[in-house]
Short mmCIF file of C-alpha atoms in Angstrom, two decimals:
data_model
loop_
_atom_site.label_atom_id
_atom_site.label_comp_id
_atom_site.label_asym_id
_atom_site.label_seq_id
_atom_site.Cartn_x
_atom_site.Cartn_y
_atom_site.Cartn_z
CA MET A 199 -16.89 33.54 5.50
CA THR A 200 -17.57 29.83 5.73
CA ARG A 201 -15.49 27.77 3.29
CA GLN A 202 -16.77 24.63 1.61
CA VAL A 203 -14.25 21.86 2.31
CA VAL A 204 -13.64 18.16 1.92
CA VAL A 205 -11.86 15.75 4.27
CA GLY A 206 -9.48 13.01 3.16
CA VAL A 207 -8.34 10.26 5.49
CA ASP A 208 -5.32 7.97 5.26
CA SER A 209 -5.59 5.06 7.68
CA SER A 210 -2.16 3.45 7.39
CA THR A 211 -0.34 0.74 9.31
CA GLN A 212 1.23 3.22 11.70
CA SER A 213 -1.32 6.02 12.06
CA CYS A 214 -4.40 7.83 10.81
CA LYS A 215 -3.94 11.16 9.03
CA ALA A 216 -6.71 13.54 8.01
CA GLU A 217 -6.54 16.56 5.71
CA VAL A 218 -9.05 19.38 5.23
CA ARG A 219 -8.91 20.98 1.78
CA ASP A 220 -10.89 23.66 0.01
CA ALA A 221 -13.46 21.81 -2.09
CA GLU A 222 -12.82 23.96 -5.17
CA SER A 223 -9.12 24.85 -5.18
CA GLY A 224 -7.69 21.93 -3.22
CA GLU A 225 -5.82 24.28 -0.88
CA LEU A 226 -4.72 22.50 2.30
CA LEU A 227 -6.29 24.23 5.30
CA ALA A 228 -5.43 21.89 8.15
CA SER A 229 -4.45 18.36 9.09
CA GLY A 230 -4.62 16.04 12.07
CA SER A 231 -3.28 12.65 13.05
CA ALA A 232 -3.48 9.90 15.63
CA PRO A 233 -1.25 6.83 16.10
CA HIS A 234 -2.18 3.20 15.63
CA THR A 235 -0.94 0.36 17.80
CA PRO A 236 2.42 -0.87 16.43
CA ALA A 237 2.23 -4.18 14.55
CA PHE A 238 5.06 -6.24 13.13
CA PRO A 239 5.23 -9.33 10.91
CA PRO A 240 4.93 -12.23 10.74
CA CYS A 241 1.81 -11.96 12.95
CA SER A 242 0.71 -8.38 12.34
CA GLU A 243 -2.71 -7.52 13.76
CA GLN A 244 -4.69 -4.48 14.96
CA ASP A 245 -8.15 -3.97 16.45
CA PRO A 246 -10.34 -2.32 13.77
CA ARG A 247 -12.16 -0.37 16.48
CA SER A 248 -8.89 1.41 17.25
CA TRP A 249 -8.80 2.62 13.61
CA TRP A 250 -12.18 4.26 14.13
CA GLU A 251 -11.04 5.89 17.36
CA ALA A 252 -7.94 7.24 15.61
CA LEU A 253 -10.02 8.49 12.67
CA VAL A 254 -12.31 10.44 15.00
CA ILE A 255 -9.33 12.02 16.77
CA ALA A 256 -7.54 12.89 13.53
CA VAL A 257 -10.60 14.35 11.78
CA ARG A 258 -11.68 16.37 14.82
CA ALA A 259 -8.17 17.76 15.21
CA ALA A 260 -8.01 18.75 11.55
CA LEU A 261 -11.41 20.42 11.61
CA ALA A 262 -10.60 22.29 14.83
CA ALA A 263 -7.55 23.77 13.12
CA ALA A 264 -9.34 24.57 9.85
CA GLY A 265 -11.42 27.47 11.11
CA ASP A 266 -14.86 28.35 9.78
CA VAL A 267 -15.58 25.52 7.34
CA GLN A 268 -18.46 23.40 6.15
CA VAL A 269 -17.64 19.82 5.19
CA THR A 270 -19.40 18.64 2.04
CA ALA A 271 -17.78 15.22 1.60
CA LEU A 272 -15.29 12.85 3.17
CA SER A 273 -13.41 9.83 1.87
CA VAL A 274 -11.13 7.19 3.39
CA ALA A 275 -8.11 5.49 1.87
CA ALA A 276 -6.33 2.82 3.88
CA GLN A 277 -3.77 0.05 3.97
CA CYS A 278 -4.64 -2.72 1.53
CA HIS A 279 -5.21 -6.47 1.95
CA GLY A 280 -6.23 -6.47 5.62
CA LEU A 281 -8.91 -8.91 6.78
CA VAL A 282 -11.79 -7.55 8.88
CA LEU A 283 -14.40 -10.08 9.99
CA LEU A 284 -17.64 -8.75 11.47
CA ASP A 285 -20.49 -10.50 13.26
CA ALA A 286 -24.22 -9.99 12.72
CA GLU A 287 -24.11 -6.79 14.82
CA GLY A 288 -21.29 -5.31 12.77
CA GLU A 289 -18.68 -5.84 15.49
CA PRO A 290 -15.18 -7.25 14.80
CA LEU A 291 -14.87 -10.92 15.71
CA ARG A 292 -11.09 -10.78 16.08
CA PRO A 293 -8.20 -8.39 15.45
CA ALA A 294 -7.70 -7.58 11.77
CA LYS A 295 -4.82 -9.28 10.03
CA LEU A 296 -2.82 -6.60 8.23
CA TRP A 297 -1.17 -6.56 4.81
CA ASN A 298 2.21 -7.49 6.29
CA ASP A 299 0.88 -10.45 8.27
CA THR A 300 2.52 -13.49 6.61
CA THR A 301 1.14 -16.23 8.86
CA GLY A 302 -1.05 -17.48 5.99
CA ALA A 303 1.92 -18.41 3.78
CA GLU A 304 1.40 -22.13 4.24
CA GLN A 305 -2.32 -21.90 3.53
CA LEU A 306 -1.64 -19.74 0.47
CA ALA A 307 0.77 -22.30 -0.94
CA LYS A 308 -1.92 -24.97 -0.63
CA LEU A 309 -4.43 -22.71 -2.36
CA VAL A 310 -2.11 -22.03 -5.29
CA GLU A 311 -1.70 -25.77 -5.73
CA ALA A 312 -5.44 -26.44 -5.42
CA ILE A 313 -6.66 -23.61 -7.67
CA GLY A 314 -3.71 -23.51 -10.03
CA GLY A 315 -1.50 -20.45 -10.22
CA PRO A 316 -2.09 -19.68 -13.93
CA LYS A 317 -5.87 -20.04 -13.56
CA TRP A 318 -5.89 -17.76 -10.53
CA LEU A 319 -3.70 -15.21 -12.27
CA ARG A 320 -5.95 -15.10 -15.33
CA ARG A 321 -8.95 -14.27 -13.16
CA ILE A 322 -7.56 -11.64 -10.80
CA GLY A 323 -4.48 -10.25 -12.59
CA SER A 324 -2.06 -11.22 -9.81
CA LEU A 325 -0.53 -14.37 -8.39
CA PRO A 326 -1.51 -13.99 -4.73
CA THR A 327 1.08 -14.01 -1.96
CA ALA A 328 0.67 -14.32 1.79
CA ALA A 329 -0.07 -10.56 1.84
CA PHE A 330 -3.38 -11.04 0.02
CA THR A 331 -6.61 -11.10 2.02
CA ILE A 332 -7.51 -14.61 0.94
CA ALA A 333 -4.41 -16.07 2.60
CA LYS A 334 -5.45 -14.51 5.90
CA LEU A 335 -8.97 -15.88 5.58
CA ALA A 336 -7.57 -19.34 4.88
CA TRP A 337 -5.43 -19.10 8.03
CA VAL A 338 -8.43 -18.10 10.17
CA ALA A 339 -10.54 -20.89 8.66
CA GLU A 340 -7.89 -23.47 9.60
CA HIS A 341 -7.02 -22.16 13.06
CA GLU A 342 -10.26 -20.46 14.17
CA PRO A 343 -13.12 -22.15 12.29
CA ALA A 344 -15.71 -20.88 14.78
CA THR A 345 -14.76 -17.32 13.86
CA VAL A 346 -15.54 -17.95 10.20
CA ASP A 347 -18.81 -19.62 11.19
CA ALA A 348 -19.82 -16.45 13.05
CA THR A 349 -18.77 -14.09 10.26
CA ARG A 350 -21.47 -12.09 8.48
CA ARG A 351 -19.31 -9.48 6.73
CA ILE A 352 -15.83 -9.66 5.22
CA LEU A 353 -14.30 -6.22 4.76
CA LEU A 354 -11.01 -4.50 4.02
CA PRO A 355 -9.66 -1.76 6.32
CA HIS A 356 -11.06 1.16 4.33
CA ASP A 357 -14.36 -0.73 3.90
CA TYR A 358 -14.67 -1.04 7.67
CA LEU A 359 -14.16 2.68 8.23
CA THR A 360 -16.63 3.55 5.46
CA PHE A 361 -19.05 1.09 7.11
CA ARG A 362 -18.66 2.94 10.40
CA LEU A 363 -19.28 6.24 8.61
CA THR A 364 -22.28 5.27 6.47
CA GLY A 365 -23.64 1.94 7.73
CA ARG A 366 -23.10 0.51 4.21
CA ALA A 367 -20.76 -2.35 3.36
CA VAL A 368 -19.03 -1.05 0.22
CA THR A 369 -15.58 -1.11 -1.35
CA ASP A 370 -13.94 0.02 -4.59
CA ARG A 371 -12.17 -1.72 -7.50
CA SER A 372 -8.68 -0.70 -6.43
CA ASP A 373 -8.76 -2.30 -3.00
CA ALA A 374 -10.99 -5.23 -3.99
CA SER A 375 -8.47 -6.22 -6.66
CA GLY A 376 -5.92 -7.03 -3.94
CA THR A 377 -8.06 -9.55 -2.10
CA GLY A 378 -7.40 -12.62 -4.26
CA TYR A 379 -11.11 -13.17 -4.94
CA PHE A 380 -12.12 -10.28 -7.21
CA ASP A 381 -11.99 -10.03 -11.01
CA ALA A 382 -11.23 -6.39 -11.83
CA THR A 383 -11.84 -6.85 -15.56
CA THR A 384 -15.48 -7.79 -14.93
CA SER A 385 -15.87 -6.15 -11.49
CA THR A 386 -17.20 -9.36 -9.96
CA TRP A 387 -16.44 -11.33 -6.83
CA LEU A 388 -15.18 -14.91 -7.20
CA PRO A 389 -16.85 -16.94 -4.43
CA GLU A 390 -15.40 -20.20 -5.76
CA PHE A 391 -11.96 -19.07 -4.59
CA LEU A 392 -13.38 -18.36 -1.15
CA ASP A 393 -14.83 -21.88 -1.19
CA ALA A 394 -11.31 -23.19 -1.74
CA ALA A 395 -9.92 -21.03 1.06
CA ALA A 396 -12.50 -21.58 3.79
CA GLY A 397 -15.05 -24.13 2.62
CA PRO A 398 -18.32 -23.76 0.69
CA ARG A 399 -20.60 -21.04 2.06
CA ASP A 400 -22.98 -18.38 0.81
CA TRP A 401 -20.18 -15.85 0.48
CA LEU A 402 -21.73 -13.12 -1.67
CA PRO A 403 -23.98 -11.65 1.06
CA MET A 404 -20.87 -11.26 3.23
CA LEU A 405 -18.96 -9.23 0.65
CA PRO A 406 -19.24 -5.47 0.13
CA THR A 407 -20.79 -3.81 -2.89
CA VAL A 408 -18.11 -2.63 -5.33
CA LEU A 409 -18.44 1.06 -6.26
CA GLY A 410 -16.80 3.18 -8.93
CA GLY A 411 -14.03 5.53 -7.88
CA ALA A 412 -16.22 8.66 -8.04
CA GLU A 413 -19.38 7.01 -6.74
CA PRO A 414 -20.68 8.00 -3.28
CA ALA A 415 -21.08 5.36 -0.60
CA GLY A 416 -23.80 7.39 1.09
CA ALA A 417 -24.18 10.04 3.77
CA LEU A 418 -22.92 10.00 7.35
CA THR A 419 -25.08 8.13 9.82
CA GLU A 420 -26.41 10.02 12.81
CA SER A 421 -23.91 8.35 15.16
CA ALA A 422 -20.93 8.95 12.86
CA ALA A 423 -21.90 12.59 12.36
CA ALA A 424 -22.13 13.07 16.11
CA ALA A 425 -18.75 11.41 16.69
CA LEU A 426 -17.10 13.71 14.14
CA GLY A 427 -19.00 16.85 15.05
CA LEU A 428 -20.54 17.08 11.58
CA THR A 429 -24.00 17.08 10.02
CA ARG A 430 -25.61 14.05 8.41
CA SER A 431 -25.64 15.77 5.03
CA VAL A 432 -21.92 15.03 4.52
CA LEU A 433 -21.37 12.57 1.65
CA VAL A 434 -18.82 9.76 1.90
CA GLY A 435 -16.80 8.51 -1.06
CA ALA A 436 -16.18 4.90 -2.03
CA GLY A 437 -12.65 5.01 -0.63
CA ALA A 438 -9.54 3.37 -2.06
CA GLY A 439 -6.36 1.51 -1.34
CA ASP A 440 -3.58 3.71 -0.01
CA GLN A 441 -1.16 3.58 -2.95
CA HIS A 442 -4.01 3.91 -5.45
CA ALA A 443 -5.26 7.04 -3.67
CA ALA A 444 -1.74 8.48 -3.58
CA TYR A 445 -1.35 8.04 -7.34
CA LEU A 446 -4.64 9.86 -7.86
CA GLY A 447 -3.78 12.58 -5.38
CA LEU A 448 -0.51 13.41 -7.13
CA GLY A 449 -2.28 13.89 -10.47
CA LEU A 450 -0.13 11.20 -12.14
CA SER A 451 -0.92 9.83 -15.59
CA ASP A 452 -0.32 6.62 -17.57
CA GLY A 453 3.40 5.95 -17.91
CA ASP A 454 4.47 8.10 -14.96
CA GLN A 455 6.75 6.41 -12.45
CA TYR A 456 5.48 6.28 -8.85
CA ILE A 457 7.58 5.07 -5.92
CA GLY A 458 6.18 4.90 -2.40
CA LEU A 459 8.71 4.49 0.40
CA GLY A 460 6.81 3.80 3.59
CA THR A 461 6.55 0.70 5.72
CA SER A 462 6.19 -1.05 2.38
CA GLY A 463 7.84 -0.14 -0.90
CA VAL A 464 5.85 0.31 -4.11
CA PHE A 465 6.72 0.89 -7.74
CA ALA A 466 3.71 1.55 -9.96
CA THR A 467 2.36 3.18 -13.07
CA SER A 468 -1.14 3.34 -14.54
CA THR A 469 -2.43 1.79 -17.77
CA ARG A 470 -5.75 1.32 -19.51
CA THR A 471 -5.29 -2.43 -20.03
CA PRO A 472 -4.77 -5.25 -17.49
CA VAL A 473 -1.44 -6.98 -16.92
CA PHE A 474 -1.02 -10.69 -16.15
CA ASP A 475 2.38 -11.77 -14.78
CA GLU A 476 2.65 -15.54 -14.31
CA ALA A 477 5.88 -15.05 -12.36
CA GLY A 478 3.87 -13.26 -9.68
CA ILE A 479 6.14 -10.21 -9.50
CA VAL A 480 3.69 -7.67 -10.95
CA ASN A 481 0.31 -7.27 -9.27
CA GLY A 482 -2.18 -6.35 -11.98
CA VAL A 483 -4.52 -4.45 -9.68
CA ALA A 484 -7.14 -1.89 -10.60
CA ASP A 485 -6.84 1.86 -10.04
CA THR A 486 -9.39 4.42 -8.87
CA THR A 487 -10.22 5.74 -12.35
CA GLY A 488 -11.57 2.69 -14.18
CA GLY A 489 -8.14 1.52 -15.40
CA TYR A 490 -5.30 -0.45 -13.88
CA LEU A 491 -2.32 0.25 -11.65
CA PRO A 492 0.19 -2.57 -12.23
CA LEU A 493 2.57 -2.43 -9.32
CA VAL A 494 5.30 -4.21 -7.45
CA CYS A 495 5.00 -4.08 -3.66
CA THR A 496 7.82 -5.04 -1.31
CA LEU A 497 7.56 -5.75 2.40
CA ASN A 498 10.85 -4.12 3.42
CA ALA A 499 11.29 -0.41 2.77
CA ALA A 500 11.72 2.48 5.23
CA ARG A 501 12.19 0.20 8.24
CA VAL A 502 15.41 -1.09 6.71
CA GLY A 503 16.85 2.38 7.34
CA ASP A 504 15.68 2.19 10.96
CA THR A 505 17.57 -1.07 11.36
CA ALA A 506 20.68 0.34 9.70
CA ALA A 507 20.76 3.39 11.97
CA ARG A 508 20.50 1.18 15.05
CA ILE A 509 23.21 -1.22 13.90
CA LEU A 510 25.60 1.56 12.89
CA GLY A 511 24.96 3.52 16.08
CA THR A 512 23.60 6.68 14.48
CA ASP A 513 20.35 8.44 13.61
CA HIS A 514 18.71 8.94 10.21
CA ALA A 515 20.62 12.12 9.49
CA GLY A 516 23.87 10.41 10.38
CA LEU A 517 22.97 7.42 8.22
CA ALA A 518 22.31 9.69 5.24
CA ALA A 519 25.60 11.51 5.74
CA LEU A 520 27.50 8.23 5.89
CA ALA A 521 25.83 6.86 2.75
CA LEU A 522 26.52 10.00 0.72
CA ALA A 523 30.18 9.94 1.77
CA ALA A 524 30.77 6.38 0.49
CA GLU A 525 33.51 5.97 -2.12
CA PRO A 526 32.36 4.89 -5.64
CA THR A 527 32.95 1.20 -4.98
CA VAL A 528 30.48 -1.41 -6.23
CA GLY A 529 29.79 -3.21 -2.96
CA PRO A 530 28.84 -4.20 -0.36
CA THR A 531 25.29 -5.30 -1.25
CA LEU A 532 22.22 -5.77 0.95
CA VAL A 533 19.28 -8.01 0.07
CA PRO A 534 16.75 -6.31 2.39
CA PHE A 535 14.39 -9.20 3.11
CA LEU A 536 14.64 -8.59 6.86
CA ASP A 537 11.07 -9.60 7.75
CA GLY A 538 10.48 -12.06 4.95
CA GLU A 539 9.45 -10.68 1.59
CA ARG A 540 6.32 -10.28 -0.45
CA THR A 541 7.95 -9.63 -3.84
CA PRO A 542 9.50 -12.01 -4.59
CA ASN A 543 7.18 -14.29 -2.64
CA ARG A 544 9.58 -15.43 0.09
CA PRO A 545 7.76 -15.05 3.42
CA TYR A 546 10.48 -16.96 5.31
CA ALA A 547 13.43 -15.05 3.86
CA ARG A 548 16.11 -13.20 5.81
CA GLY A 549 18.33 -10.28 4.92
CA LEU A 550 21.71 -10.96 3.32
CA LEU A 551 24.75 -8.65 3.37
CA SER A 552 27.38 -9.66 0.84
CA ASP A 553 30.61 -8.47 -0.79
CA LEU A 554 32.24 -7.55 2.52
CA THR A 555 36.02 -7.24 2.68
CA SER A 556 38.51 -6.19 5.34
CA ALA A 557 38.44 -2.75 3.73
CA THR A 558 34.63 -2.29 3.96
CA THR A 559 33.71 1.05 5.56
CA ARG A 560 30.79 2.29 7.64
CA GLU A 561 29.95 4.58 4.76
CA GLU A 562 29.66 1.65 2.35
CA MET A 563 27.55 -0.26 4.88
CA ALA A 564 25.18 2.69 5.26
CA ARG A 565 24.87 3.00 1.49
CA ALA A 566 24.15 -0.73 1.13
CA PHE A 567 21.28 -0.55 3.64
CA LEU A 568 19.68 2.42 1.90
CA GLU A 569 20.20 0.97 -1.58
CA GLY A 570 18.76 -2.48 -0.84
CA PRO A 571 15.06 -1.46 -0.86
CA LEU A 572 15.66 0.81 -3.88
CA LEU A 573 17.23 -1.99 -5.89
CA SER A 574 14.20 -4.16 -5.05
CA LEU A 575 11.88 -1.54 -6.53
CA LEU A 576 13.99 -0.93 -9.61
CA SER A 577 13.94 -4.68 -10.21
CA GLY A 578 10.16 -4.30 -10.13
CA ARG A 579 10.38 -1.56 -12.75
CA ASP A 580 12.31 -3.98 -14.96
CA ALA A 581 9.49 -6.49 -14.52
CA LEU A 582 6.84 -3.97 -15.61
CA ARG A 583 8.86 -2.97 -18.63
CA SER A 584 9.23 -6.62 -19.65
CA PHE A 585 5.48 -6.60 -20.35
CA GLY A 586 5.79 -3.62 -22.63
CA ILE A 587 4.37 -1.27 -20.01
CA ASP A 588 5.35 2.33 -20.56
CA CYS A 589 6.97 3.58 -17.38
CA ASP A 590 9.38 6.17 -18.70
CA GLY A 591 7.62 9.26 -17.43
CA PRO A 592 8.75 11.46 -14.55
CA LEU A 593 9.81 9.61 -11.39
CA THR A 594 7.87 10.76 -8.33
CA VAL A 595 8.71 9.60 -4.80
CA VAL A 596 6.50 9.87 -1.71
CA GLY A 597 6.49 8.44 1.79
CA GLY A 598 8.66 8.67 4.87
CA GLY A 599 11.69 7.37 3.00
CA ALA A 600 11.56 10.42 0.72
CA ARG A 601 12.72 12.58 3.64
CA SER A 602 16.22 11.11 3.37
CA PRO A 603 18.47 13.11 1.02
CA ALA A 604 20.70 10.06 0.66
CA THR A 605 17.79 7.86 -0.39
CA LEU A 606 16.77 10.36 -3.07
CA GLN A 607 20.31 10.75 -4.38
CA LEU A 608 20.95 7.01 -4.45
CA LEU A 609 17.64 6.43 -6.24
CA ALA A 610 18.58 9.00 -8.88
CA ASP A 611 22.01 7.40 -9.29
CA LEU A 612 20.64 3.86 -9.54
CA SER A 613 17.69 4.69 -11.83
CA GLY A 614 19.42 7.22 -14.05
CA ASP A 615 16.34 9.47 -13.71
CA THR A 616 15.74 12.81 -12.08
CA VAL A 617 13.79 12.15 -8.89
CA THR A 618 10.97 14.49 -7.84
CA VAL A 619 9.44 14.77 -4.40
CA PRO A 620 6.10 16.61 -4.68
CA ASP A 621 4.99 19.22 -2.20
CA ALA A 622 2.51 16.79 -0.69
CA ASP A 623 3.36 15.36 2.72
CA GLU A 624 0.37 13.04 2.73
CA ALA A 625 -0.25 11.88 -0.83
CA THR A 626 -2.77 9.23 0.22
CA ALA A 627 -4.89 11.64 2.27
CA ARG A 628 -4.62 14.10 -0.63
CA GLY A 629 -6.00 11.44 -2.99
CA ALA A 630 -8.87 10.79 -0.59
CA CYS A 631 -9.59 14.53 -0.69
CA VAL A 632 -9.69 14.42 -4.50
CA GLN A 633 -12.17 11.57 -4.35
CA ALA A 634 -14.30 13.40 -1.78
CA ALA A 635 -14.27 16.56 -3.93
CA ALA A 636 -15.39 14.53 -6.94
CA VAL A 637 -18.27 13.09 -4.92
CA ALA A 638 -19.24 16.55 -3.66
CA ALA A 639 -19.19 17.91 -7.22
CA GLY A 640 -21.16 14.97 -8.59
CA VAL A 641 -18.66 14.26 -11.37
CA ASP A 642 -17.78 10.89 -12.93
CA GLU A 643 -14.35 9.23 -13.00
CA ALA A 644 -13.19 11.36 -15.93
CA GLY A 645 -14.18 14.45 -13.98
CA MET A 646 -12.30 13.15 -10.96
CA VAL A 647 -9.15 12.71 -13.08
CA GLU A 648 -9.46 16.27 -14.36
CA LEU A 649 -9.92 17.53 -10.80
CA ALA A 650 -6.80 15.62 -9.69
CA ARG A 651 -4.77 17.23 -12.49
CA ARG A 652 -5.93 20.69 -11.46
CA TRP A 653 -4.81 19.92 -7.91
CA THR A 654 -1.41 18.48 -8.92
CA PRO A 655 1.12 19.62 -6.33
CA PRO A 656 4.31 21.46 -7.36
CA ALA A 657 7.73 19.86 -6.88
CA ARG A 658 9.33 20.38 -3.50
CA THR A 659 12.64 18.70 -4.31
CA THR A 660 14.31 17.44 -7.47
CA VAL A 661 17.48 15.35 -7.45
CA SER A 662 19.49 14.47 -10.56
CA PRO A 663 21.92 11.57 -10.96
CA ARG A 664 25.51 12.33 -9.99
CA GLU A 665 28.45 12.06 -12.30
CA THR A 666 30.30 9.04 -10.89
CA THR A 667 32.80 6.37 -11.78
CA ARG A 668 30.75 3.79 -9.92
CA ASP A 669 29.63 0.89 -12.12
CA ILE A 670 25.85 0.96 -11.60
CA THR A 671 25.32 -1.96 -14.01
CA GLU A 672 27.60 -4.10 -11.88
CA VAL A 673 25.88 -2.92 -8.69
CA ARG A 674 22.54 -4.12 -10.02
CA ALA A 675 24.01 -7.39 -11.31
CA ARG A 676 25.56 -8.24 -7.94
CA TRP A 677 22.32 -7.39 -6.16
CA ALA A 678 20.39 -9.67 -8.52
CA ALA A 679 22.87 -12.50 -7.89
CA ALA A 680 22.58 -12.05 -4.12
CA THR A 681 18.77 -12.16 -4.20
CA ALA A 682 18.97 -15.62 -5.78
CA VAL A 683 20.50 -16.98 -2.55
CA ASP A 684 17.68 -18.61 -0.57
CA ALA A 685 19.68 -20.58 2.01
CA LEU A 686 18.43 -18.26 4.75
CA ASP A 687 14.74 -18.84 4.01
CA ARG A 688 14.11 -20.67 7.26
CA ARG A 689 10.53 -21.75 7.84
CA ASP A 690 11.30 -23.41 11.17
CA ASP A 691 12.15 -20.16 13.00
CA ALA A 692 9.78 -17.80 11.15
#
């Protein structure tokens, strides 16, 4: 018997993943994936056309493994902040600058001075950093003005893939709110900020239409349907930013604690009211449900563990074993700003290992490398709480970093909370499936939230804090003191 299914896509920095789920129950039937070309900061770029090629491979692989199914809807979530510039024919004019491309830091600093940080913050809910799309546009305008002259569409990564699927230039509130030129409280673009970044132009025709989280973008075009082996009757959702989709896909509610440990690190919760942080630590972005998802996003997360394993001459399993065997000493401490940092806004920063003594062990070194990114995110939680934001609910962790038992245990120890890893390997693709199912069912955002709660995955792993004599308060205090050291922020060799 043919099953009615939906497809959710996660187009991340490293790869494209696709899931096929039963449209009613949410049961996972199959998945597929395809790699993306590796990209590393400070100049981190990928060809958008390669995203499309990977999407086709991933979706076809998932559908081939799913059996006798009929796809009713599809939705794409993707890495945020990327800049995709298209010409009049809809073709990319240059490689897309990704979220972790920090080459626009100098241009961003000039924009903050010209626009005024407080004014900018009051309009968009965040104080932009070099990660934001507008910084990348400003860089292109300064270094490649002819490219901007030829531009007819300005899209984000998930917008581009939705464009390839439907032929429509659309986006959603969640991803638009991370551009630096969108007011999520009024759902309007701010062309005057684009004027400041790249000169006065008729910007609005170049920008995508902003859709609600449960609103369809349209149906597959004939060419997209043929590429995917589907019919043109398949609806396509509005799409979303990756972390926003993951929050939806896990069925999380206001006040729940969400930590994503992938290439980037994210701490977030959802609220019904906007947040404005003049210090620029909290990004007051929108969510997929008509509310807000105030979050702190760091540049250095899971890759710090990769670096640690290489330096210590071991693999990830060995690194975890070392870290868990460390004695309950306070130090050493790692400030993990290895590739510059987004939060705090220090694009030229370097990592800093402190509190070393002649007695320092490999075990302590391993623990310091795994704790550094976690302490960054818990500092972000402190920032959210300083605004009166309720983030005392269950602590859920997703992403590649959640595969490390040492990371989970150290997070529980440092946070004082029980840590839960849901039975959801691809939370972002799962969220895209929820959105697609909502579109297929014709429900509004409230209906989409209810659907997400019905599909909430069970816990796969729970980890409680250990009883220890280690002084966690002192650990956090020393880390905070070390992060204040900026002597290694070297612009000249960035």
